[in-house]
Amino acid sequence: MNTIVRELRIIKSYIRLSYKNYIQFPLDFLMNFVMVLFDVIGVVLFWWSLAKLNISLVGWTNEELLVFVGFSVFSEAVSKILFGFRDLEYFILDGSFDKFLIRPINPIKTMLLEKLNIFAIVCKTILAIGIFLVVGFFTSLKLQNEWMAVLTLIAGTLAYELLYGTFSLLAFWFGKIYYARNLVFSFKSIRKYPLDIFSAPIKNIFTFIIPLAFIATIPTNIILGRLQYPTIYFILSVVLLLIVYALFNYVLKRALAKYESTGS
């Protein structure tokens, strides 16, 4: 129990620090909000433009696509929790990763908390809630299994980000991996589109190998009642998360052992 309380206090301290860093510069704070807002508006305008051109996706109405956009925005908020993996290789290359090793908590956890962008997380979550309020009050859609859909999205998004993090750990062996990692994960933009529009083999790859489908497509299908057995997909998302988490920890232990053994 004391361990849990201690962990929560540490997380609270880093959240407070992240907040103070943003409000310290009001103009930067405002520009970040505008950037997040424009990002969401851009996605909405993209689908709205297609609708105005009478271009539609097979099996998806405009109202259902709005739900999909809401989940896409929320998944981006969840992704920001593990945003720090992006900078891991730079910490290793310039030797500043050492500062995380001398602290009394897990070095990767410390790095992720230090890079935590609480502002983006809160903004994107609020915007996602706003989209769902529009769906609830201004469309005829009947939503169901809301919590199951949200939890499936969280599990799927964390699984994907941990997969990204596992690849990032290769920096302990190979140093600069920026271009290789971007090449391998260049398909991540696909998650902005309903994966139902792709053929079955491609859809299966992005469901069971690279869990992109669990980020927005499957949660949207769950909340719209389009899946016959939604609980199975929720369980699958949790199983995928546990598998990727186990893989991440396996690679992490060897990465830290290698880093310490080289005297870095």
Coordinates of C-alpha atoms in Angstrom, one line a residue:
M1 CA 0.0 0.0 0.0
N2 CA 2.8 2.4 0.9
T3 CA 4.5 1.6 -2.5
I4 CA 1.3 2.6 -4.3
V5 CA 1.0 5.8 -2.4
R6 CA 4.6 6.6 -3.1
E7 CA 4.2 6.0 -6.8
L8 CA 1.1 8.2 -6.9
R9 CA 3.0 11.0 -5.2
I10 CA 5.8 10.8 -7.7
I11 CA 3.4 10.9 -10.6
K12 CA 1.5 13.8 -9.0
S13 CA 4.8 15.7 -8.7
Y14 CA 5.7 15.2 -12.3
I15 CA 2.2 16.2 -13.4
R16 CA 2.5 19.4 -11.4
L17 CA 6.0 20.1 -12.9
S18 CA 4.6 19.5 -16.4
Y19 CA 1.8 22.0 -15.7
K20 CA 4.2 24.6 -14.3
N21 CA 6.5 24.3 -17.4
Y22 CA 3.6 25.2 -19.6
I23 CA 2.0 28.1 -17.7
Q24 CA 5.5 29.6 -17.2
F25 CA 5.3 30.9 -20.8
P26 CA 1.7 32.1 -21.6
L27 CA 2.3 32.6 -25.3
D28 CA 3.8 29.1 -25.7
F29 CA 0.9 27.8 -23.6
L30 CA -1.6 29.4 -26.0
M31 CA 0.2 28.3 -29.1
N32 CA 0.2 24.7 -27.9
F33 CA -3.5 24.8 -27.4
V34 CA -4.0 26.3 -30.8
M35 CA -1.8 23.6 -32.3
V36 CA -3.8 20.8 -30.6
L37 CA -7.1 22.5 -31.7
F38 CA -6.0 22.9 -35.3
D39 CA -4.9 19.2 -35.4
V40 CA -8.4 18.1 -34.4
I41 CA -10.1 20.6 -36.7
G42 CA -7.9 19.3 -39.6
V43 CA -9.1 15.8 -39.1
V44 CA -12.8 16.8 -38.8
L45 CA -12.5 19.0 -41.9
F46 CA -10.9 16.1 -43.9
W47 CA -14.0 13.9 -43.3
W48 CA -16.4 16.8 -43.7
S49 CA -14.8 17.6 -47.1
L50 CA -15.2 14.0 -48.2
A51 CA -18.9 14.1 -47.2
K52 CA -19.4 17.4 -49.2
L53 CA -17.9 15.8 -52.2
N54 CA -20.3 12.8 -51.8
I55 CA -17.3 10.6 -51.2
S56 CA -18.1 8.0 -48.5
L57 CA -16.5 4.9 -47.1
V58 CA -18.3 1.6 -47.6
G59 CA -20.2 0.7 -44.5
W60 CA -19.6 4.0 -42.7
T61 CA -22.0 6.9 -42.4
N62 CA -20.9 10.5 -41.6
E63 CA -22.2 10.2 -38.1
E64 CA -20.3 7.0 -37.5
L65 CA -17.2 8.6 -38.8
L66 CA -17.6 11.4 -36.2
V67 CA -17.5 8.7 -33.5
F68 CA -14.4 7.3 -35.1
V69 CA -12.7 10.7 -35.1
G70 CA -13.6 11.1 -31.4
F71 CA -11.8 7.8 -30.6
S72 CA -8.9 8.8 -32.8
V73 CA -8.4 12.0 -30.8
F74 CA -8.7 10.2 -27.5
S75 CA -6.2 7.6 -28.6
E76 CA -3.7 10.4 -29.3
A77 CA -4.3 11.6 -25.7
V78 CA -3.4 8.2 -24.4
S79 CA -0.4 8.0 -26.7
K80 CA 1.0 11.1 -25.1
I81 CA 1.5 9.2 -21.8
L82 CA 4.4 7.3 -23.4
F83 CA 5.6 10.1 -25.6
G84 CA 9.0 10.0 -24.0
F85 CA 10.1 6.9 -26.0
R86 CA 10.6 9.2 -28.9
D87 CA 13.6 10.9 -27.2
L88 CA 15.2 7.8 -25.7
E89 CA 17.9 7.5 -28.3
Y90 CA 19.0 11.1 -27.8
F91 CA 19.3 10.5 -24.0
I92 CA 21.5 7.5 -24.7
L93 CA 23.6 9.1 -27.4
D94 CA 24.5 12.3 -25.4
G95 CA 24.9 10.3 -22.1
S96 CA 22.1 12.2 -20.3
F97 CA 20.3 8.9 -19.7
D98 CA 22.7 8.5 -16.7
K99 CA 20.7 11.0 -14.7
F100 CA 17.7 8.6 -14.7
L101 CA 19.9 5.7 -13.5
I102 CA 20.9 7.5 -10.3
R103 CA 17.3 8.1 -9.2
P104 CA 15.6 5.7 -6.8
I105 CA 12.9 4.7 -9.3
N106 CA 12.8 2.8 -12.6
P107 CA 14.9 4.9 -15.2
I108 CA 12.4 4.4 -18.0
K109 CA 9.5 5.4 -15.8
T110 CA 11.4 8.5 -14.8
M111 CA 12.2 9.4 -18.4
L112 CA 8.5 9.0 -19.4
L113 CA 7.3 11.1 -16.5
E114 CA 9.9 13.9 -17.2
K115 CA 8.7 14.0 -20.9
L116 CA 5.0 13.8 -19.9
N117 CA 2.9 16.3 -21.8
I118 CA 0.0 16.7 -19.4
F119 CA -1.3 19.7 -21.4
A120 CA -1.7 17.7 -24.6
I121 CA -3.3 14.8 -22.7
V122 CA -5.9 17.0 -21.1
C123 CA -6.6 19.1 -24.2
K124 CA -7.1 16.1 -26.5
T125 CA -9.3 14.3 -23.9
I126 CA -11.5 17.4 -23.5
L127 CA -11.8 17.7 -27.3
A128 CA -12.7 14.0 -27.6
I129 CA -15.4 14.4 -24.9
G130 CA -16.7 17.4 -26.9
I131 CA -17.0 15.3 -30.0
F132 CA -18.9 12.6 -28.2
L133 CA -21.2 15.2 -26.7
V134 CA -22.0 16.4 -30.2
V135 CA -22.7 12.8 -31.2
G136 CA -24.9 12.2 -28.2
F137 CA -27.0 15.4 -28.6
F138 CA -27.0 16.1 -32.3
T139 CA -27.1 12.7 -34.0
S140 CA -29.5 9.7 -34.0
L141 CA -26.8 7.2 -33.1
K142 CA -27.4 4.9 -30.1
L143 CA -24.2 4.2 -28.3
Q144 CA -23.6 1.1 -26.2
N145 CA -20.9 -0.6 -24.3
E146 CA -19.2 2.7 -23.8
W147 CA -16.8 1.7 -21.1
M148 CA -15.8 -1.5 -22.8
A149 CA -15.0 0.5 -26.0
V150 CA -12.9 3.1 -24.0
L151 CA -11.0 0.4 -22.1
T152 CA -10.3 -1.5 -25.4
L153 CA -8.9 1.7 -26.9
I154 CA -6.7 2.4 -23.9
A155 CA -5.3 -1.2 -23.9
G156 CA -4.8 -1.2 -27.7
T157 CA -3.1 2.2 -27.7
L158 CA -0.8 1.3 -24.8
A159 CA 0.1 -1.9 -26.6
Y160 CA 1.0 -0.1 -29.8
E161 CA 3.1 2.5 -27.9
L162 CA 4.9 -0.1 -25.9
L163 CA 5.7 -1.9 -29.2
Y164 CA 7.1 1.5 -30.3
G165 CA 9.0 1.7 -27.0
T166 CA 10.4 -1.8 -27.4
F167 CA 11.8 -0.9 -30.8
S168 CA 13.2 2.4 -29.3
L169 CA 15.2 0.2 -26.7
L170 CA 17.3 -1.0 -29.7
A171 CA 19.1 2.3 -29.3
F172 CA 21.0 0.7 -26.4
W173 CA 22.7 -1.6 -28.9
F174 CA 22.7 0.4 -32.2
G175 CA 22.7 4.1 -31.0
K176 CA 20.9 6.2 -33.6
I177 CA 17.8 4.4 -34.8
Y178 CA 15.6 7.4 -35.7
Y179 CA 15.3 6.6 -39.4
A180 CA 15.0 2.9 -39.0
R181 CA 12.3 3.4 -36.4
N182 CA 10.4 5.9 -38.5
L183 CA 10.6 3.5 -41.4
V184 CA 9.2 0.6 -39.4
F185 CA 6.4 2.6 -37.9
S186 CA 5.6 4.7 -41.0
F187 CA 2.3 2.9 -41.2
K188 CA 1.0 4.5 -38.0
S189 CA -0.9 7.2 -40.0
I190 CA -3.2 4.3 -41.1
R191 CA -4.8 4.4 -37.7
K192 CA -6.5 7.7 -38.7
Y193 CA -8.7 5.7 -41.1
P194 CA -11.2 2.9 -40.3
L195 CA -9.4 -0.3 -41.0
D196 CA -12.6 -1.9 -42.2
I197 CA -12.0 -0.4 -45.6
F198 CA -8.9 -2.6 -46.2
S199 CA -8.9 -6.2 -47.3
A200 CA -9.1 -9.0 -44.8
P201 CA -5.4 -10.0 -44.8
I202 CA -4.3 -6.4 -44.2
K203 CA -6.9 -5.9 -41.5
N204 CA -5.8 -9.0 -39.7
I205 CA -2.1 -7.8 -39.8
F206 CA -3.2 -4.5 -38.2
T207 CA -5.3 -6.3 -35.6
F208 CA -3.3 -9.3 -34.4
I209 CA 0.4 -8.4 -35.3
I210 CA 0.4 -4.6 -35.1
P211 CA -2.6 -3.6 -32.9
L212 CA -3.7 -0.5 -34.8
A213 CA -7.3 -1.8 -35.2
F214 CA -7.7 -1.6 -31.4
I215 CA -6.8 2.1 -31.3
A216 CA -10.0 3.4 -33.0
T217 CA -11.6 1.0 -35.4
I218 CA -12.6 -1.8 -33.0
P219 CA -13.6 0.6 -30.1
T220 CA -15.8 2.5 -32.6
N221 CA -17.4 -0.8 -33.8
I222 CA -18.0 -1.8 -30.2
I223 CA -19.7 1.5 -29.1
L224 CA -21.9 1.4 -32.3
G225 CA -23.0 -2.2 -31.6
R226 CA -21.5 -3.5 -34.9
L227 CA -19.7 -6.4 -33.3
Q228 CA -21.5 -9.6 -32.3
Y229 CA -19.1 -10.5 -29.4
P230 CA -17.5 -7.2 -28.2
T231 CA -16.2 -8.8 -25.0
I232 CA -13.9 -11.0 -27.1
Y233 CA -12.3 -8.0 -28.7
F234 CA -11.9 -6.3 -25.3
I235 CA -10.2 -9.5 -23.9
L236 CA -8.0 -9.7 -27.0
S237 CA -6.8 -6.1 -26.5
V238 CA -5.9 -6.8 -22.9
V239 CA -4.0 -10.0 -23.9
L240 CA -2.1 -8.1 -26.6
L241 CA -1.2 -5.4 -24.0
L242 CA 0.1 -8.1 -21.6
I243 CA 2.1 -9.8 -24.3
V244 CA 3.7 -6.6 -25.6
Y245 CA 4.4 -5.5 -22.0
A246 CA 6.2 -8.8 -21.2
L247 CA 8.2 -8.4 -24.4
F248 CA 9.1 -4.8 -23.5
N249 CA 10.3 -5.8 -20.0
Y250 CA 12.3 -8.6 -21.4
V251 CA 14.2 -6.3 -23.8
L252 CA 14.4 -3.5 -21.2
K253 CA 16.3 -5.8 -18.7
R254 CA 18.9 -6.7 -21.3
A255 CA 19.2 -3.1 -22.5
L256 CA 19.9 -1.7 -19.1
A257 CA 22.3 -4.6 -18.4
K258 CA 24.2 -3.8 -21.6
Y259 CA 24.2 0.0 -20.9
E260 CA 25.6 -0.4 -17.4
S261 CA 28.2 -3.1 -18.4
T262 CA 29.7 -0.7 -21.0
G263 CA 30.2 2.0 -18.3
S264 CA 28.0 4.4 -20.2

